[in-house]
Short mmCIF file of C-alpha atoms in Angstrom, two decimals:
data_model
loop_
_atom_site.label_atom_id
_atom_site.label_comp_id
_atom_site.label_asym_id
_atom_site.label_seq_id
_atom_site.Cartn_x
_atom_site.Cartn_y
_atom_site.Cartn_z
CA UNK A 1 0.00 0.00 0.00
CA UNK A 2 1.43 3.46 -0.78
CA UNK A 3 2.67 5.96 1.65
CA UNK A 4 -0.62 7.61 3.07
CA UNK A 5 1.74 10.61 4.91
CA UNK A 6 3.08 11.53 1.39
CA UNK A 7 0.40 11.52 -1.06
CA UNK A 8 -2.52 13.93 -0.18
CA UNK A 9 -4.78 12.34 -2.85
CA UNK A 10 -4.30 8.91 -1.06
CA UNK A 11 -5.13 10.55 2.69
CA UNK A 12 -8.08 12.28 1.11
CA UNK A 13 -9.35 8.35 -0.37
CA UNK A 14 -8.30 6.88 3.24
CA UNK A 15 -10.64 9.57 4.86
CA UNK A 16 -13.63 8.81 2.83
CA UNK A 17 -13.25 4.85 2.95
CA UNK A 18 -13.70 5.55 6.81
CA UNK A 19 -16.49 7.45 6.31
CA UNK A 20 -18.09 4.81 4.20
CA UNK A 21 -16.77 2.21 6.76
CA UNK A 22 -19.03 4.02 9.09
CA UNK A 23 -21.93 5.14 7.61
CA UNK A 24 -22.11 1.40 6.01
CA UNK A 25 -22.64 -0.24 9.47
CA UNK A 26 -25.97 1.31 9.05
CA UNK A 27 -25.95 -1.39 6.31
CA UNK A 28 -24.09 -4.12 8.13
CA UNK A 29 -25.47 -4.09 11.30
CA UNK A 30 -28.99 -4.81 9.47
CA UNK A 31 -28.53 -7.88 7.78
CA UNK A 32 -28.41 -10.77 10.14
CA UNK A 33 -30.51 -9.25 12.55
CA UNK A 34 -33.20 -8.83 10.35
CA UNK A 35 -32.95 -12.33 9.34
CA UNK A 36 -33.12 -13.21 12.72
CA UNK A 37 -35.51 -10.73 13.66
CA UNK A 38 -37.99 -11.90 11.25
CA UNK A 39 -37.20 -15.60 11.81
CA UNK A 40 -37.43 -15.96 15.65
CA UNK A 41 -39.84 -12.24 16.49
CA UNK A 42 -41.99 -12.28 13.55
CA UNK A 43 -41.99 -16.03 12.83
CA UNK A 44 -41.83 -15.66 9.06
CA UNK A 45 -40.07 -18.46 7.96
CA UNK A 46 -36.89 -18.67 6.60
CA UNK A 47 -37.97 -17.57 2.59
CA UNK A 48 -39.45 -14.38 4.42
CA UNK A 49 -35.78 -14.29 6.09
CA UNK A 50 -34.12 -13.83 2.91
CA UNK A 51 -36.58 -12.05 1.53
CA UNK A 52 -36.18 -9.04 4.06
CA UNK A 53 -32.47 -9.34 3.75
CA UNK A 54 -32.37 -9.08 0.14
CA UNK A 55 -35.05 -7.01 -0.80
CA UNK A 56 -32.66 -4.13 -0.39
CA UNK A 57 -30.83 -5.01 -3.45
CA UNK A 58 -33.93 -4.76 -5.39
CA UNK A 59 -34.15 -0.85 -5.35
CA UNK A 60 -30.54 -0.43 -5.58
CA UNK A 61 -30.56 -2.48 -9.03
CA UNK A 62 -33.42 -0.25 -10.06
CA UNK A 63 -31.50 3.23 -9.21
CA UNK A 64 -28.07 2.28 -10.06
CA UNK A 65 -28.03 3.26 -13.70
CA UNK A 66 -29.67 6.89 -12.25
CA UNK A 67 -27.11 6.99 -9.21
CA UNK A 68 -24.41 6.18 -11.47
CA UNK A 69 -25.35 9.19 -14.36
CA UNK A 70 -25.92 11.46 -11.28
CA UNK A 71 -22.45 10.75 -10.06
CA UNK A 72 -21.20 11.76 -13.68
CA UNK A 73 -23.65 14.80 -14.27
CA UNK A 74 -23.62 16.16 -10.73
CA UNK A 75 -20.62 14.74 -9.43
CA UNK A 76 -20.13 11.47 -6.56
CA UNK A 77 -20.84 14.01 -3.50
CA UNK A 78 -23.74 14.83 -3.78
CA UNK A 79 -25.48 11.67 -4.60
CA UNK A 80 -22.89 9.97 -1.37
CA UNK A 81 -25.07 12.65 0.68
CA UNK A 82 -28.41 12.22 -0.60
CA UNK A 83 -27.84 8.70 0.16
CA UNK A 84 -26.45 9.14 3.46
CA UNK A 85 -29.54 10.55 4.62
CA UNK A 86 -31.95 7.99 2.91
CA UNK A 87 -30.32 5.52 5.28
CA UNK A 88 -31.37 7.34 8.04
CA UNK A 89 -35.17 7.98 6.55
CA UNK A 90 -34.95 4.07 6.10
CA UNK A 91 -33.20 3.07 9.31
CA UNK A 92 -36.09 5.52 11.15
CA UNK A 93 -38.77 3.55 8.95
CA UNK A 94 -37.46 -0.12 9.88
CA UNK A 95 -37.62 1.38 13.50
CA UNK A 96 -41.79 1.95 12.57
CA UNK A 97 -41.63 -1.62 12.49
CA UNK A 98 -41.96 -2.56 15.70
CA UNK A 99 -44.63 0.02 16.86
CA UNK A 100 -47.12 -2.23 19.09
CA UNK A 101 -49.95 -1.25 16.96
CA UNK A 102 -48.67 -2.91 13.88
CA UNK A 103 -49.24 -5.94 16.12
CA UNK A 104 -45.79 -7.93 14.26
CA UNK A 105 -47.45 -9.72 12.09
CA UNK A 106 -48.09 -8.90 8.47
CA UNK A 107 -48.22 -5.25 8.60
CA UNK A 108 -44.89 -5.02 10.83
CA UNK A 109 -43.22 -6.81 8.48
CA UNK A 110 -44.36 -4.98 4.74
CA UNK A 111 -43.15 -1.49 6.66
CA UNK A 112 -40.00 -3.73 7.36
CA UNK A 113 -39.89 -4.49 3.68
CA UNK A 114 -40.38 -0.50 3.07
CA UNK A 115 -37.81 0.55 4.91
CA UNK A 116 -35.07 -2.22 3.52
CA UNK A 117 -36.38 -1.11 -0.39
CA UNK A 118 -35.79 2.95 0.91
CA UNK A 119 -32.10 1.39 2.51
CA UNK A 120 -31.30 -0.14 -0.99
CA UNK A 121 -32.19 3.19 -2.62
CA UNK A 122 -29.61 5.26 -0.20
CA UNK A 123 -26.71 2.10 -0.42
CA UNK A 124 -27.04 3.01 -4.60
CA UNK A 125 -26.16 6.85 -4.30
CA UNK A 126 -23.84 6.38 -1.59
CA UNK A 127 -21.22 3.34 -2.99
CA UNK A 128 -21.43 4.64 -6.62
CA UNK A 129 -21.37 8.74 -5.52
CA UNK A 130 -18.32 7.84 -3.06
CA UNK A 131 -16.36 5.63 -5.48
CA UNK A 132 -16.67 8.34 -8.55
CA UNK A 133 -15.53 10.93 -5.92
CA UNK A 134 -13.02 8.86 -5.08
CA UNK A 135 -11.73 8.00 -8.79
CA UNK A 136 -11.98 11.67 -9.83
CA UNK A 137 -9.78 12.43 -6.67
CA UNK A 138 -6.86 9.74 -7.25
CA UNK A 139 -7.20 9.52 -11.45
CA UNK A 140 -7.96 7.04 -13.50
CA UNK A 141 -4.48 5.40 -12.88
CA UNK A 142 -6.10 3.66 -9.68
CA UNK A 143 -9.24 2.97 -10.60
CA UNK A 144 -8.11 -0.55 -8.85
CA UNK A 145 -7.16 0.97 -5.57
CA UNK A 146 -10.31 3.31 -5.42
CA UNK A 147 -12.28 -0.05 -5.67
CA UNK A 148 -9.96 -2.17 -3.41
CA UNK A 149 -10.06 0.53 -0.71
CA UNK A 150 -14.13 1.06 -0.97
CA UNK A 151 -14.78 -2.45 -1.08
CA UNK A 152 -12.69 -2.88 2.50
CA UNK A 153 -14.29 -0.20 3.96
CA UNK A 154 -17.73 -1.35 2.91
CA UNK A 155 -16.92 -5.58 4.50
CA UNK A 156 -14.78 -4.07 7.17
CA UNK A 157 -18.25 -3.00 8.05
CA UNK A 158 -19.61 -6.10 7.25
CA UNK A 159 -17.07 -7.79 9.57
CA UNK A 160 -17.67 -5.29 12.83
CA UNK A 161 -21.55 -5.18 12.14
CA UNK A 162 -22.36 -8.64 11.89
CA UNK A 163 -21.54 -9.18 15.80
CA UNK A 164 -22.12 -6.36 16.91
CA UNK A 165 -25.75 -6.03 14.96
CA UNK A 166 -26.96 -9.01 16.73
CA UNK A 167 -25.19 -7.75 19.99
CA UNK A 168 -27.50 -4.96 19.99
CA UNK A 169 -30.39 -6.54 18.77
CA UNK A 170 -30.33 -8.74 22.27
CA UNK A 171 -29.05 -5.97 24.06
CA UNK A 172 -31.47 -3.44 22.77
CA UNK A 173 -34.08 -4.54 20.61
CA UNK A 174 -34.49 -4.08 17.29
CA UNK A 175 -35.66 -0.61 17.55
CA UNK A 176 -32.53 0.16 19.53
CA UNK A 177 -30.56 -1.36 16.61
CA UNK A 178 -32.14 0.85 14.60
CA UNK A 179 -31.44 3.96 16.27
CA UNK A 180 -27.82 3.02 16.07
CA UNK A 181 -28.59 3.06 12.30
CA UNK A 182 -30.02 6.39 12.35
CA UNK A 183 -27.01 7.61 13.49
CA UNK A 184 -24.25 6.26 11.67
CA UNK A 185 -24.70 7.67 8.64
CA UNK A 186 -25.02 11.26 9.86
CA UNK A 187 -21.32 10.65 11.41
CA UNK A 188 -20.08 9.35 8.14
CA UNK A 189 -21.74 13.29 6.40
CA UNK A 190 -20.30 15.10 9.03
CA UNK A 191 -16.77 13.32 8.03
CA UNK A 192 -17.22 14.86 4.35
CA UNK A 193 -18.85 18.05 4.84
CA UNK A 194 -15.64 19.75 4.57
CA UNK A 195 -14.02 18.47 1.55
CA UNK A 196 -14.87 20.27 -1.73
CA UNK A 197 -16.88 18.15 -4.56
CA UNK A 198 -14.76 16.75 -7.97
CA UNK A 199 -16.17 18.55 -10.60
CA UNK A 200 -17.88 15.99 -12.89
CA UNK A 201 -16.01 15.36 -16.20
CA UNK A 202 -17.07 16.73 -19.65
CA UNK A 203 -17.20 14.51 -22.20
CA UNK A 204 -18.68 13.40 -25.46
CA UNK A 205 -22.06 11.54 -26.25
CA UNK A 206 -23.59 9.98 -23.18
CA UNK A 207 -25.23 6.49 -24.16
CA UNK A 208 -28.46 4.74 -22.72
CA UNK A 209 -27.49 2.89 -19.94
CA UNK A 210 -28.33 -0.39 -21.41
CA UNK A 211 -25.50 0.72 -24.39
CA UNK A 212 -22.96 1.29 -21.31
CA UNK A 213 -24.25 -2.65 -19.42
CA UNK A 214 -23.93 -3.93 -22.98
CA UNK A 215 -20.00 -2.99 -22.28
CA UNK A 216 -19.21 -4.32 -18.93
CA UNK A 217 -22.04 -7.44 -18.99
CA UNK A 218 -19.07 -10.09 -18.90
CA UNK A 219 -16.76 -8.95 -16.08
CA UNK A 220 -20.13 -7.89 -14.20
CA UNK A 221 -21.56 -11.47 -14.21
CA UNK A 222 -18.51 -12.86 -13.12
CA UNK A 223 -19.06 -10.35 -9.53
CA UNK A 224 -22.71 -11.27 -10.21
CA UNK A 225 -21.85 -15.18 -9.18
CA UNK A 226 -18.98 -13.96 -7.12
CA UNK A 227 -21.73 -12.65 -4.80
CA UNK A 228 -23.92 -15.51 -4.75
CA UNK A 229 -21.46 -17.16 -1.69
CA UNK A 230 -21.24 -13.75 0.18
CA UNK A 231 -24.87 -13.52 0.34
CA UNK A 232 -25.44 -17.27 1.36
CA UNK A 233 -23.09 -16.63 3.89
CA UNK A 234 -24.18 -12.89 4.86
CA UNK A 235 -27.90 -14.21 4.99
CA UNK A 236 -27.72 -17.53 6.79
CA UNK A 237 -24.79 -18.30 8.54
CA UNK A 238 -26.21 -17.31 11.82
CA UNK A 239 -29.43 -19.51 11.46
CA UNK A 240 -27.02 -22.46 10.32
CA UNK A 241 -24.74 -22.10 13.15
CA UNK A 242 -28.26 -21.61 15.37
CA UNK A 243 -29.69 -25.02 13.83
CA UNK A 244 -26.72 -27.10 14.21
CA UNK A 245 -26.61 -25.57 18.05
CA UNK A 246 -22.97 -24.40 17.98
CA UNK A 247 -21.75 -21.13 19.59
CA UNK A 248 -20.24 -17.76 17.69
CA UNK A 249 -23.66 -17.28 15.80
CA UNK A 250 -22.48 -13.93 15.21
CA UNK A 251 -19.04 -13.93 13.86
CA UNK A 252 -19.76 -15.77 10.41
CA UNK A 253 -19.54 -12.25 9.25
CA UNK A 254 -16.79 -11.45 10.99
CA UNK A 255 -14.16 -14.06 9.83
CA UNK A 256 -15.72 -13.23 6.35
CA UNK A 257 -14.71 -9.40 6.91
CA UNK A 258 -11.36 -10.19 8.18
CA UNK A 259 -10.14 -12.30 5.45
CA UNK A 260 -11.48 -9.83 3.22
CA UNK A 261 -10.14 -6.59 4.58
CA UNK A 262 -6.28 -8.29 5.08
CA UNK A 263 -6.72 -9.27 1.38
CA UNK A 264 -7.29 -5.81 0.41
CA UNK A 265 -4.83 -4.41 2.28
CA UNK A 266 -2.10 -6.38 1.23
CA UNK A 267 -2.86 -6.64 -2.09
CA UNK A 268 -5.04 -3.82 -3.06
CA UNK A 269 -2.87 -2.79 -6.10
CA UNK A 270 -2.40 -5.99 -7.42
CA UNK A 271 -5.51 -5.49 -10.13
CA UNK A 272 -3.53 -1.78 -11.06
CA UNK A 273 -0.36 -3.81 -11.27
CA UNK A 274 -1.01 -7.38 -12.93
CA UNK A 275 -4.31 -7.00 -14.36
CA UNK A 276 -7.54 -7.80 -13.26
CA UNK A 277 -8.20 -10.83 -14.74
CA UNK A 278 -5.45 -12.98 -13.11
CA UNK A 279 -6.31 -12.01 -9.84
CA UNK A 280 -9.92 -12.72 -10.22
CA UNK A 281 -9.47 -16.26 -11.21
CA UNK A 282 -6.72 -17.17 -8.09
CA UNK A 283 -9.66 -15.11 -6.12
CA UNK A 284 -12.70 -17.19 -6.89
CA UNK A 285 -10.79 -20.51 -6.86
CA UNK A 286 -10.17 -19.56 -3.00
CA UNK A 287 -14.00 -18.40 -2.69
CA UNK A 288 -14.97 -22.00 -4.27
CA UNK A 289 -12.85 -24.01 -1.75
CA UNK A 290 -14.01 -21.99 1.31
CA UNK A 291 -17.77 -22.38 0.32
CA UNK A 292 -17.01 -25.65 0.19
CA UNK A 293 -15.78 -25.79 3.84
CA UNK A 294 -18.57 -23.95 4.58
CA UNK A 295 -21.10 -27.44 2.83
CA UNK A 296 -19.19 -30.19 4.18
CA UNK A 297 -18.56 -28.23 7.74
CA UNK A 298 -18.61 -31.11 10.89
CA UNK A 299 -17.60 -27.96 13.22
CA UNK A 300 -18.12 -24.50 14.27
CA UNK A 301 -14.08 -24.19 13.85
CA UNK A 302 -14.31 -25.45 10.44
CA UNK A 303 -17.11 -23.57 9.51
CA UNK A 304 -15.53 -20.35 10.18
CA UNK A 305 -12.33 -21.06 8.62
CA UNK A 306 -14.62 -21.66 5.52
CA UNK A 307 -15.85 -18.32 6.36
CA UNK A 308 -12.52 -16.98 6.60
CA UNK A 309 -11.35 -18.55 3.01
CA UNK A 310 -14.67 -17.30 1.84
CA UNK A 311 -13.69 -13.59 2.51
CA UNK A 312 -9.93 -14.13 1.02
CA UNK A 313 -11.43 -15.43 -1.99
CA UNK A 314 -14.36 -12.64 -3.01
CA UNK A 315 -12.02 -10.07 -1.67
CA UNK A 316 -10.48 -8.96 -4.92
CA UNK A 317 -13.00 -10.03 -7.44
CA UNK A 318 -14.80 -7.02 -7.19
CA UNK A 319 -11.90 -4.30 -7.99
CA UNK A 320 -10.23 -6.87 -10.70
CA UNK A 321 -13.27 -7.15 -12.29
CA UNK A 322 -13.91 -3.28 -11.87
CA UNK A 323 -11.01 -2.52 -13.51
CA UNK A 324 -11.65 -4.33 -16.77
CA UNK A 325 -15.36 -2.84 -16.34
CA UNK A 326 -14.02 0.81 -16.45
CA UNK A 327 -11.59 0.42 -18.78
CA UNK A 328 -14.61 -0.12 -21.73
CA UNK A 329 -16.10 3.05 -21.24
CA UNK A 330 -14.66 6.56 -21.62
CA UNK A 331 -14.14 8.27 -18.55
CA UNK A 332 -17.56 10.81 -18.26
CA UNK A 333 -19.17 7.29 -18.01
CA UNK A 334 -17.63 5.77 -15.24
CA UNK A 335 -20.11 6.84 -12.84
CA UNK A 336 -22.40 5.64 -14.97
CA UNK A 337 -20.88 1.67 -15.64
CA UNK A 338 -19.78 1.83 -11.74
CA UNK A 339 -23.81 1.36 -11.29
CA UNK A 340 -24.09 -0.81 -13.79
CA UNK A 341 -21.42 -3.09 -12.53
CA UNK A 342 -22.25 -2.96 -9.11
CA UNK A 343 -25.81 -3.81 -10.13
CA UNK A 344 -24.48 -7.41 -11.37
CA UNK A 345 -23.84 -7.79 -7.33
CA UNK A 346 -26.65 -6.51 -6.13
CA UNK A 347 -29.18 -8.63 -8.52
CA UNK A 348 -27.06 -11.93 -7.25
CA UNK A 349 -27.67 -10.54 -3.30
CA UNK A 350 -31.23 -9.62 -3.80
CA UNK A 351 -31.60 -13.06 -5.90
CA UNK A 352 -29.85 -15.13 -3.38
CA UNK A 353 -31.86 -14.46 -0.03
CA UNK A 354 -35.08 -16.04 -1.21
CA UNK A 355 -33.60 -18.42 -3.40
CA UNK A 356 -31.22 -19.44 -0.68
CA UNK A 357 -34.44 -19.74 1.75
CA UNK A 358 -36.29 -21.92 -0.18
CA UNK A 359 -33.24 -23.89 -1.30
CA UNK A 360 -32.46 -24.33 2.94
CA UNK A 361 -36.53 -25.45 3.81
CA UNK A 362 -35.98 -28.42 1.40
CA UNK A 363 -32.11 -29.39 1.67
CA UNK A 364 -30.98 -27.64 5.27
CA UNK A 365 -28.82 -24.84 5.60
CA UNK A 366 -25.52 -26.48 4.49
CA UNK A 367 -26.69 -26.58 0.72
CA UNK A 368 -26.84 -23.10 0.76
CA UNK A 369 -23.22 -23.36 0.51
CA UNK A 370 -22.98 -26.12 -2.32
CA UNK A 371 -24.61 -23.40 -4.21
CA UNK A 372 -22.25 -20.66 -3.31
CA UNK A 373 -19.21 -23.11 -4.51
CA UNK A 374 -20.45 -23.84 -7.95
CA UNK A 375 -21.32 -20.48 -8.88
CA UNK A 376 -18.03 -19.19 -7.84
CA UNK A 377 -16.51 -22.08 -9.87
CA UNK A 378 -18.65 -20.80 -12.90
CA UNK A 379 -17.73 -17.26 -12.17
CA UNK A 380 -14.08 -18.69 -12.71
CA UNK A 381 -14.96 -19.84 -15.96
CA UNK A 382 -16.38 -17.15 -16.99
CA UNK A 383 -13.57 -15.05 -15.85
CA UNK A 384 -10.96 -17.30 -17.79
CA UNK A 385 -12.75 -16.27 -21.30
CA UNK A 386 -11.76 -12.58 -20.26
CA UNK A 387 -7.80 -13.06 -20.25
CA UNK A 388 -6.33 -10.17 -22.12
CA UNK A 389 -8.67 -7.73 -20.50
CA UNK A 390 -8.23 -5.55 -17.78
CA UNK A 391 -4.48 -5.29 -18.02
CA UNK A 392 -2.15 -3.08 -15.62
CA UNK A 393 -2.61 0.72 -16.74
CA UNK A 394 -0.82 1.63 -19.38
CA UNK A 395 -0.99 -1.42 -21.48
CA UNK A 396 -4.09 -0.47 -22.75
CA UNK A 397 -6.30 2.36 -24.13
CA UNK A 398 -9.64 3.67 -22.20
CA UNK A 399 -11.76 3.92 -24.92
CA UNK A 400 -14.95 4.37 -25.94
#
């Protein structure tokens, strides 16, 4: 990792991943207890589980083509702070919830659903506003580190949250939880209030933004199925670890999260330096074997290494596969295939909850994990048709 103390650009990028770090526990904190919440409180069932959890994605596939042209009309601030306060409107709405005349039932749990659709909505603007700031602030040079740093910020938060989500949950109720969520993300704006917006880039003819997924569609399936395993594990890990009766419920995330942000640290240029495409495919071969762990688990211990080698493994696909993304479109449209990229992620998170639910009713909670193997094993394939692309900067042109 380059010198922080000597390059301003860099402290500037370090600042805002800890904003994002921060205002994303908002996020983090949410998802297992909600799938616990409406599991064990509301008695939903576990396809109402996943449901909650990944409804969220849902509006953020559905505003990330507008989040990412706002980011290149308006520049990445301003959408970051518009969604920065939608996840307080939404965290205040999930709080609704629990309001004894709702009766938790039916009612309590569509105003749930509201608030996680308005929380999707504010996670669009805010990852795609932060990372455009963030690329128009370092250059297009390192695009790969912009990513690699967001990404840790964003499962460092998954890694802290997951524990201490449920922690609070049983310590304070959900609508205690969601209070914490309320204020998070009005921390992370009073972080950035000082710092002056990037002024969007001109440029040329700005295409639909099916033209600009027609671009990136083959790097962004390969995060796509990258994110099945992640949201298997993000989603369910706590009821598997509650169904087999072992201990450490909570810290699925957290091994997850630690892999992942070590990962990123240590090799955060890599996709800048040797191309995205190699470090993909060592990335989701490591993501395969610790889903697999994850299936065939006979212990809590094992099950969190499998955790662990899950995090390793998805830790890089999202930059390496950014890169080559970015590199197809000129650069007033970055913004723009940022969402559309990241929307590849979200579809596979907002697919997986349900799918993952009704996949666990039939076959138990471990073949949730079968599932996250062999798509990361296709998302490997996938990723081995795209050699050649996404080479270190310099080797190749960012066209049009």
């Amino acid at each position: 990792m380059p010198n922080v103390l000597k390059d301003p650009p860099l402290r500037r990028l370090v600042w805002i991943t800890l904003a994002l770090f921060l205002s994303y526990l908002a996020v983090a904190m949410a998802m297992p207890a909600v799938a616990v919440h409406v599991s064990h409180t509301l008695r939903m069932g576990n396809v109402a589980s996943g449901l909650a959890v990944g409804i969220a994605f849902l509006s953020t596939i559905l505003s990330r083509g507008w989040a990412g042209r706002q980011a290149d009309e308006r520049g990445g601030k301003a959408g970051a702070f518009r969604g920065l306060g939608l996840y307080a409107l939404a965290a205040l709405l999930c709080m609704a919830s629990v309001l004894p005349w709702l009766g938790g039932g039916t009612a309590a749990y569509a105003v749930l659903l509201a608030g996680r659709l308005l929380l999707g909505l504010g996670e669009s603007l805010v990852v795609v506003g932060m990372i455009a700031w963030s690329m128009a602030i370092m250059g297009p040079g390192r695009s790969g580190l912009v990513m690699a740093l967001a990404g840790m910020g964003m499962y460092g938060a998954f890694a802290a949250g997951g524990p201490l989500g449920l922690w609070l949950l049983d310590a304070a109720g959900f609508a205690g939880l969601m209070a914490a969520c309320v204020a998070l993300p009005a921390l992370g704006a009073l972080m950035l209030w000082p710092f002056a917006p990037a002024m969007p880039v001109g440029g040329g003819v700005r295409p639909s933004f099916a033209q600009v997924l027609g671009r990136i569609w083959q790097p962004g399936v390969v995060v796509g199925l990258q994110g099945i395993g992640f949201a298997a594990l993000g989603a369910f890990f706590p009821l598997y670890f509650l169904a087999r009766g072992w201990d450490g419920a909570g810290y699925g995330l957290t091994c997850f999260g630690v892999g992942f942000v070590l990962v990123r640290l240590v090799f955060g240029t890599f996709p800048d330096r040797f191309g995205g495409v190699p470090v993909a495919l060592v990335s989701l071969a490591v993501e395969a074997a610790g889903q697999a762990l994850l299936w065939l688990a006979p212990s809590a211990g094992v099950a969190m290494a499998g955790a662990l080698l899950t995090g390793v493994g998805c830790s890089m696909v999202f930059p390496a596969m950014g890169l080559v993304a970015v590199r197809r479109v000129p650069e007033h449209l970055r913004g723009t295939a940022i969402g559309g990229f990241a929307a590849f992620q979200d579809l596979a998170y907002g697919a997986t909850g349900p799918a993952a639910g009704w996949i666990a009713d039939r076959l138990g909670y471990a073949s949730i994990f079968l599932l996250g193997a062999i798509a990361a094993l296709f998302g490997l394939v996938l990723a081995l048709r795209l050699r050649g692309q996404g080479r270190p900067a310099g080797q190749e042109p960012v066209g049009g």
